[in-house]
mmCIF file of C-alpha atoms in Angstrom:
data_model
loop_
_atom_site.group_PDB
_atom_site.id
_atom_site.type_symbol
_atom_site.label_atom_id
_atom_site.label_comp_id
_atom_site.label_asym_id
_atom_site.label_seq_id
_atom_site.Cartn_x
_atom_site.Cartn_y
_atom_site.Cartn_z
ATOM 1 C CA MET A 1 -1.964 -14.021 4.144
ATOM 2 C CA ARG A 2 -3.336 -11.667 6.832
ATOM 3 C CA ASP A 3 -2.060 -8.145 6.203
ATOM 4 C CA PHE A 4 0.218 -5.901 3.932
ATOM 5 C CA SER A 5 3.324 -6.590 5.832
ATOM 6 C CA SER A 6 3.668 -9.820 7.830
ATOM 7 C CA ASN A 7 1.392 -12.303 9.602
ATOM 8 C CA SER A 8 4.185 -12.503 12.271
ATOM 9 C CA PHE A 9 3.170 -9.045 13.477
ATOM 10 C CA SER A 10 1.686 -8.734 16.829
ATOM 11 C CA ARG A 11 -2.085 -8.210 16.336
ATOM 12 C CA ASN A 12 -3.310 -4.656 17.461
ATOM 13 C CA TYR A 13 -7.079 -4.050 17.172
ATOM 14 C CA GLU A 14 -6.703 -0.316 16.215
ATOM 15 C CA ILE A 15 -4.012 -0.910 13.703
ATOM 16 C CA ASP A 16 -6.106 -3.566 12.170
ATOM 17 C CA LEU A 17 -9.008 -1.175 12.249
ATOM 18 C CA LEU A 18 -7.064 1.438 10.450
ATOM 19 C CA ARG A 19 -6.038 -1.127 7.655
ATOM 20 C CA GLY A 20 -9.686 -2.137 7.493
ATOM 21 C CA LEU A 21 -10.910 1.296 6.806
ATOM 22 C CA ALA A 22 -8.161 1.837 4.320
ATOM 23 C CA ILE A 23 -9.096 -1.437 2.431
ATOM 24 C CA VAL A 24 -12.607 -0.322 2.126
ATOM 25 C CA LEU A 25 -11.517 3.118 0.753
ATOM 26 C CA MET A 26 -9.171 1.303 -1.611
ATOM 27 C CA VAL A 27 -11.821 -0.747 -3.156
ATOM 28 C CA ILE A 28 -14.050 2.276 -3.540
ATOM 29 C CA PHE A 29 -11.133 3.991 -5.170
ATOM 30 C CA HIS A 30 -10.653 1.091 -7.541
ATOM 31 C CA PHE A 31 -14.479 0.667 -8.213
ATOM 32 C CA SER A 32 -14.424 4.404 -9.272
ATOM 33 C CA TYR A 33 -11.436 3.869 -11.404
ATOM 34 C CA ASP A 34 -13.017 0.847 -13.026
ATOM 35 C CA LEU A 35 -16.094 3.031 -13.884
ATOM 36 C CA THR A 36 -13.908 5.116 -16.023
ATOM 37 C CA VAL A 37 -12.052 2.381 -17.625
ATOM 38 C CA PHE A 38 -15.318 0.730 -18.784
ATOM 39 C CA GLY A 39 -16.858 4.194 -19.819
ATOM 40 C CA TRP A 40 -19.324 4.584 -17.077
ATOM 41 C CA ALA A 41 -17.901 7.700 -15.906
ATOM 42 C CA ASP A 42 -15.656 10.475 -17.145
ATOM 43 C CA PHE A 43 -13.698 11.800 -14.246
ATOM 44 C CA SER A 44 -9.852 11.189 -13.725
ATOM 45 C CA THR A 45 -8.630 9.235 -10.538
ATOM 46 C CA SER A 46 -5.142 10.097 -11.639
ATOM 47 C CA LYS A 47 -5.485 13.811 -12.264
ATOM 48 C CA ASP A 48 -8.433 15.210 -10.494
ATOM 49 C CA ILE A 49 -7.158 16.655 -7.240
ATOM 50 C CA GLU A 50 -9.975 15.324 -5.012
ATOM 51 C CA TRP A 51 -9.169 11.648 -6.128
ATOM 52 C CA ARG A 52 -5.256 12.332 -5.748
ATOM 53 C CA ILE A 53 -5.985 13.422 -2.209
ATOM 54 C CA PHE A 54 -8.206 10.336 -1.685
ATOM 55 C CA ARG A 55 -5.253 8.041 -2.825
ATOM 56 C CA THR A 56 -2.808 9.736 -0.760
ATOM 57 C CA ILE A 57 -5.004 9.231 2.431
ATOM 58 C CA ILE A 58 -5.248 5.421 1.563
ATOM 59 C CA VAL A 59 -1.691 4.847 0.759
ATOM 60 C CA SER A 60 -0.684 6.959 3.922
ATOM 61 C CA SER A 61 -2.879 4.775 6.113
ATOM 62 C CA PHE A 62 -1.311 1.570 4.804
ATOM 63 C CA LEU A 63 2.205 2.585 5.152
ATOM 64 C CA LEU A 64 1.698 4.094 8.676
ATOM 65 C CA ALA A 65 0.334 0.657 9.726
ATOM 66 C CA VAL A 66 3.384 -0.872 8.233
ATOM 67 C CA GLY A 67 5.776 1.293 10.231
ATOM 68 C CA MET A 68 3.577 0.863 13.502
ATOM 69 C CA SER A 69 3.290 -2.924 13.080
ATOM 70 C CA SER A 70 6.937 -3.136 12.394
ATOM 71 C CA TYR A 71 7.879 -1.444 15.621
ATOM 72 C CA LEU A 72 5.311 -3.594 17.549
ATOM 73 C CA ALA A 73 6.764 -6.910 16.013
ATOM 74 C CA TYR A 74 10.504 -6.206 16.143
ATOM 75 C CA ARG A 75 11.302 -3.561 19.000
ATOM 76 C CA LYS A 76 12.248 -6.277 21.530
ATOM 77 C CA SER A 77 14.054 -8.603 19.279
ATOM 78 C CA ILE A 78 14.464 -9.076 15.552
ATOM 79 C CA ASN A 79 13.845 -12.549 14.379
ATOM 80 C CA LYS A 80 15.716 -12.648 11.161
ATOM 81 C CA LYS A 81 13.958 -15.940 9.992
ATOM 82 C CA LYS A 82 10.357 -14.589 10.395
ATOM 83 C CA LEU A 83 11.604 -11.268 8.718
ATOM 84 C CA ALA A 84 13.093 -13.130 5.816
ATOM 85 C CA LYS A 85 10.015 -15.208 5.408
ATOM 86 C CA ALA A 86 7.696 -12.033 5.328
ATOM 87 C CA VAL A 87 9.946 -10.434 2.888
ATOM 88 C CA ALA A 88 10.070 -13.560 0.738
ATOM 89 C CA LYS A 89 6.287 -13.743 0.718
ATOM 90 C CA LEU A 90 5.744 -10.189 -0.282
ATOM 91 C CA PHE A 91 8.299 -10.642 -2.878
ATOM 92 C CA ALA A 92 6.381 -13.587 -4.333
ATOM 93 C CA VAL A 93 3.206 -11.731 -4.173
ATOM 94 C CA SER A 94 4.947 -8.626 -5.999
ATOM 95 C CA LEU A 95 5.997 -10.908 -8.816
ATOM 96 C CA PHE A 96 2.593 -12.373 -9.256
ATOM 97 C CA ILE A 97 1.059 -8.909 -9.373
ATOM 98 C CA THR A 98 3.760 -7.772 -12.070
ATOM 99 C CA LEU A 99 3.110 -10.813 -14.190
ATOM 100 C CA GLY A 100 -0.665 -10.543 -13.790
ATOM 101 C CA SER A 101 -0.510 -6.817 -14.810
ATOM 102 C CA LEU A 102 1.504 -7.732 -17.689
ATOM 103 C CA PHE A 103 -1.249 -9.848 -18.946
ATOM 104 C CA MET A 104 -4.149 -7.246 -18.042
ATOM 105 C CA HIS A 105 -2.310 -4.145 -18.598
ATOM 106 C CA PRO A 106 0.526 -4.808 -21.141
ATOM 107 C CA SER A 107 1.303 -1.132 -21.710
ATOM 108 C CA THR A 108 1.044 0.117 -18.011
ATOM 109 C CA TRP A 109 2.037 -2.997 -16.108
ATOM 110 C CA VAL A 110 3.027 -2.489 -12.477
ATOM 111 C CA TYR A 111 6.705 -2.759 -11.776
ATOM 112 C CA PHE A 112 6.592 -0.950 -8.435
ATOM 113 C CA GLY A 113 3.371 -0.949 -6.846
ATOM 114 C CA ILE A 114 2.427 -0.799 -3.094
ATOM 115 C CA ILE A 115 3.296 -4.572 -2.536
ATOM 116 C CA HIS A 116 6.635 -3.968 -4.044
ATOM 117 C CA PHE A 117 7.265 -0.947 -2.067
ATOM 118 C CA ILE A 118 6.282 -2.671 1.172
ATOM 119 C CA THR A 119 8.654 -5.615 0.350
ATOM 120 C CA LEU A 120 11.388 -3.087 0.336
ATOM 121 C CA ALA A 121 10.156 -0.632 3.112
ATOM 122 C CA LEU A 122 9.597 -3.560 5.746
ATOM 123 C CA PRO A 123 13.252 -4.648 6.309
ATOM 124 C CA ILE A 124 14.152 -0.891 6.085
ATOM 125 C CA SER A 125 11.610 -0.106 8.923
ATOM 126 C CA VAL A 126 13.055 -2.932 11.014
ATOM 127 C CA ILE A 127 16.548 -1.321 10.871
ATOM 128 C CA PHE A 128 15.043 1.761 12.739
ATOM 129 C CA VAL A 129 12.870 0.080 15.429
ATOM 130 C CA ARG A 130 15.742 0.521 17.929
ATOM 131 C CA ALA A 131 16.205 4.148 16.651
ATOM 132 C CA PRO A 132 12.844 5.620 16.374
ATOM 133 C CA ASN A 133 13.706 9.254 16.732
ATOM 134 C CA VAL A 134 16.293 8.881 14.033
ATOM 135 C CA ALA A 135 13.410 7.310 11.947
ATOM 136 C CA PHE A 136 11.277 10.316 12.656
ATOM 137 C CA VAL A 137 14.152 12.793 11.410
ATOM 138 C CA ILE A 138 14.681 10.805 8.317
ATOM 139 C CA GLY A 139 11.171 10.205 7.494
ATOM 140 C CA ILE A 140 10.508 14.033 7.715
ATOM 141 C CA ALA A 141 13.475 14.671 5.594
ATOM 142 C CA CYS A 142 12.324 12.266 2.867
ATOM 143 C CA ILE A 143 9.013 13.975 2.726
ATOM 144 C CA VAL A 144 10.173 17.524 2.782
ATOM 145 C CA GLY A 145 13.050 16.745 0.518
ATOM 146 C CA TYR A 146 10.696 15.331 -2.024
ATOM 147 C CA ALA A 147 8.263 18.108 -1.720
ATOM 148 C CA ILE A 148 10.963 20.820 -2.532
ATOM 149 C CA GLY A 149 12.430 18.657 -5.230
ATOM 150 C CA ILE A 150 15.845 17.761 -3.878
ATOM 151 C CA VAL A 151 15.158 14.080 -3.046
ATOM 152 C CA ASN A 152 13.871 11.820 -5.837
ATOM 153 C CA LEU A 153 14.754 8.772 -8.163
ATOM 154 C CA THR A 154 13.839 10.475 -11.338
ATOM 155 C CA PRO A 155 17.367 9.901 -12.972
ATOM 156 C CA ILE A 156 17.132 6.175 -12.030
ATOM 157 C CA TRP A 157 13.544 5.967 -13.438
ATOM 158 C CA GLU A 158 14.701 7.666 -16.534
ATOM 159 C CA TRP A 159 17.415 5.249 -16.826
ATOM 160 C CA SER A 160 15.155 2.326 -16.287
ATOM 161 C CA VAL A 161 12.711 3.588 -18.981
ATOM 162 C CA LEU A 162 15.394 3.867 -21.360
ATOM 163 C CA HIS A 163 17.441 0.608 -20.530
ATOM 164 C CA LEU A 164 15.076 -1.835 -18.852
ATOM 165 C CA GLY A 165 11.802 -1.125 -20.839
ATOM 166 C CA ILE A 166 9.701 -0.222 -17.933
ATOM 167 C CA PRO A 167 6.469 1.679 -19.227
ATOM 168 C CA THR A 168 6.383 5.480 -18.815
ATOM 169 C CA ARG A 169 2.868 5.058 -17.263
ATOM 170 C CA THR A 170 1.589 2.214 -14.873
ATOM 171 C CA VAL A 171 -1.640 1.468 -13.184
ATOM 172 C CA ASP A 172 0.061 1.368 -9.659
ATOM 173 C CA LEU A 173 3.002 3.295 -8.524
ATOM 174 C CA VAL A 174 4.353 3.987 -5.144
ATOM 175 C CA SER A 175 7.599 5.707 -5.365
ATOM 176 C CA PHE A 176 10.320 5.144 -2.784
ATOM 177 C CA PHE A 177 10.304 8.915 -2.069
ATOM 178 C CA PRO A 178 8.448 10.265 -0.226
ATOM 179 C CA TRP A 179 6.566 7.029 0.852
ATOM 180 C CA ILE A 180 9.381 5.539 2.845
ATOM 181 C CA GLY A 181 9.014 8.674 5.054
ATOM 182 C CA VAL A 182 5.695 7.644 5.932
ATOM 183 C CA VAL A 183 6.681 4.163 7.089
ATOM 184 C CA LEU A 184 9.403 5.583 9.209
ATOM 185 C CA ILE A 185 7.163 8.088 10.749
ATOM 186 C CA GLY A 186 4.806 5.053 11.509
ATOM 187 C CA VAL A 187 7.912 3.637 13.654
ATOM 188 C CA PHE A 188 8.186 6.772 15.625
ATOM 189 C CA VAL A 189 4.273 7.072 16.206
ATOM 190 C CA MET A 190 4.000 3.822 17.825
ATOM 191 C CA HIS A 191 7.243 4.285 19.876
ATOM 192 C CA LYS A 192 5.866 7.519 21.328
ATOM 193 C CA ALA A 193 2.421 5.972 21.896
ATOM 194 C CA LEU A 194 0.857 8.693 19.641
ATOM 195 C CA PHE A 195 -1.576 6.127 18.191
ATOM 196 C CA GLN A 196 -3.599 5.876 21.339
ATOM 197 C CA ILE A 197 -6.992 5.722 19.833
ATOM 198 C CA LYS A 198 -8.885 3.140 21.830
ATOM 199 C CA VAL A 199 -12.230 2.111 20.407
ATOM 200 C CA LYS A 200 -14.786 -0.168 21.869
ATOM 201 C CA SER A 201 -15.264 -3.291 19.778
ATOM 202 C CA ASN A 202 -18.757 -3.889 18.182
ATOM 203 C CA ARG A 203 -20.087 -5.822 15.191
ATOM 204 C CA VAL A 204 -19.404 -3.290 12.537
ATOM 205 C CA LEU A 205 -15.771 -2.455 13.775
ATOM 206 C CA ASN A 206 -15.007 -6.205 14.168
ATOM 207 C CA LYS A 207 -15.852 -6.689 10.484
ATOM 208 C CA LEU A 208 -13.582 -3.830 9.637
ATOM 209 C CA VAL A 209 -10.741 -5.321 11.723
ATOM 210 C CA PHE A 210 -11.343 -8.697 9.828
ATOM 211 C CA LEU A 211 -10.736 -6.872 6.479
ATOM 212 C CA GLY A 212 -7.692 -5.263 7.933
ATOM 213 C CA GLN A 213 -6.338 -8.612 9.001
ATOM 214 C CA HIS A 214 -6.795 -10.082 5.479
ATOM 215 C CA SER A 215 -5.787 -6.892 3.524
ATOM 216 C CA LEU A 216 -3.218 -8.559 1.346
ATOM 217 C CA LEU A 217 -5.686 -11.198 0.163
ATOM 218 C CA ILE A 218 -8.373 -8.658 -0.530
ATOM 219 C CA TYR A 219 -5.771 -6.610 -2.280
ATOM 220 C CA LEU A 220 -5.018 -9.471 -4.695
ATOM 221 C CA ILE A 221 -8.657 -10.543 -5.484
ATOM 222 C CA HIS A 222 -10.764 -7.270 -5.435
ATOM 223 C CA GLN A 223 -9.774 -5.824 -8.786
ATOM 224 C CA PRO A 224 -10.136 -9.302 -10.775
ATOM 225 C CA ILE A 225 -13.540 -9.568 -9.231
ATOM 226 C CA LEU A 226 -14.544 -5.997 -10.116
ATOM 227 C CA TYR A 227 -13.202 -6.372 -13.550
ATOM 228 C CA GLY A 228 -15.232 -9.376 -13.982
ATOM 229 C CA LEU A 229 -18.448 -7.789 -12.712
ATOM 230 C CA PHE A 230 -17.945 -4.828 -14.937
ATOM 231 C CA GLY A 231 -17.274 -7.054 -17.985
ATOM 232 C CA LEU A 232 -20.290 -9.097 -17.180
ATOM 233 C CA ALA A 233 -22.481 -6.009 -16.885
ATOM 234 C CA ASP A 234 -21.247 -4.759 -20.279
ATOM 235 C CA MET A 235 -21.974 -8.019 -21.847
ATOM 236 C CA MET A 236 -25.545 -8.059 -20.401
ATOM 237 C CA LEU A 237 -26.177 -4.599 -21.334
ATOM 238 C CA GLY A 238 -24.843 -5.086 -24.775
ATOM 239 C CA ARG A 239 -22.351 -2.126 -24.501
#
């Protein structure tokens, strides 16, 4: 498992670097969240504006990378078998995350986190790799429409809470709107070669690229490790 979308994607050093930076920021974010869960800090990563902005930067980085990588991988031809395999793998990981969160957070389990979102967003982005300008227009419309309150899935969410039993709060939620807009903009960005930041590789950057190439695996294991370490610290300190 190499990245958040598909190990069939063409490797791009700068995109992997973007993912690597995002994964480091994500671990910092979740470490900070765990500080509050275990009572070591009293700020709120879900309410404090600085933490909300921090999370937005992280999610935006990952989802731009999804759109850009999708364009690189499928702009010339769409290998339906590889795409289906990538989506199936993401779906399996999503199911694992949901089941794991039911065990760890039974009242706030994950029903549509970032991996669930990418499972749906990946094939949608592929539809637009041959129409990147349309992707840009729709992407902007999704973001602006959400911001002014005319594009959202609130009625579906309310119905799901009532009839499907999903929790009213969850530890990880990436709503379809506005985030699908970021993925579609990523398609356009790569088509227009707007992401032309060329960096000279070195030891530090190579380590970040390595993290970016294995971001899905890191996403899966980092929280259990952090939780275990915090739990061990609590036990050793007799808290």
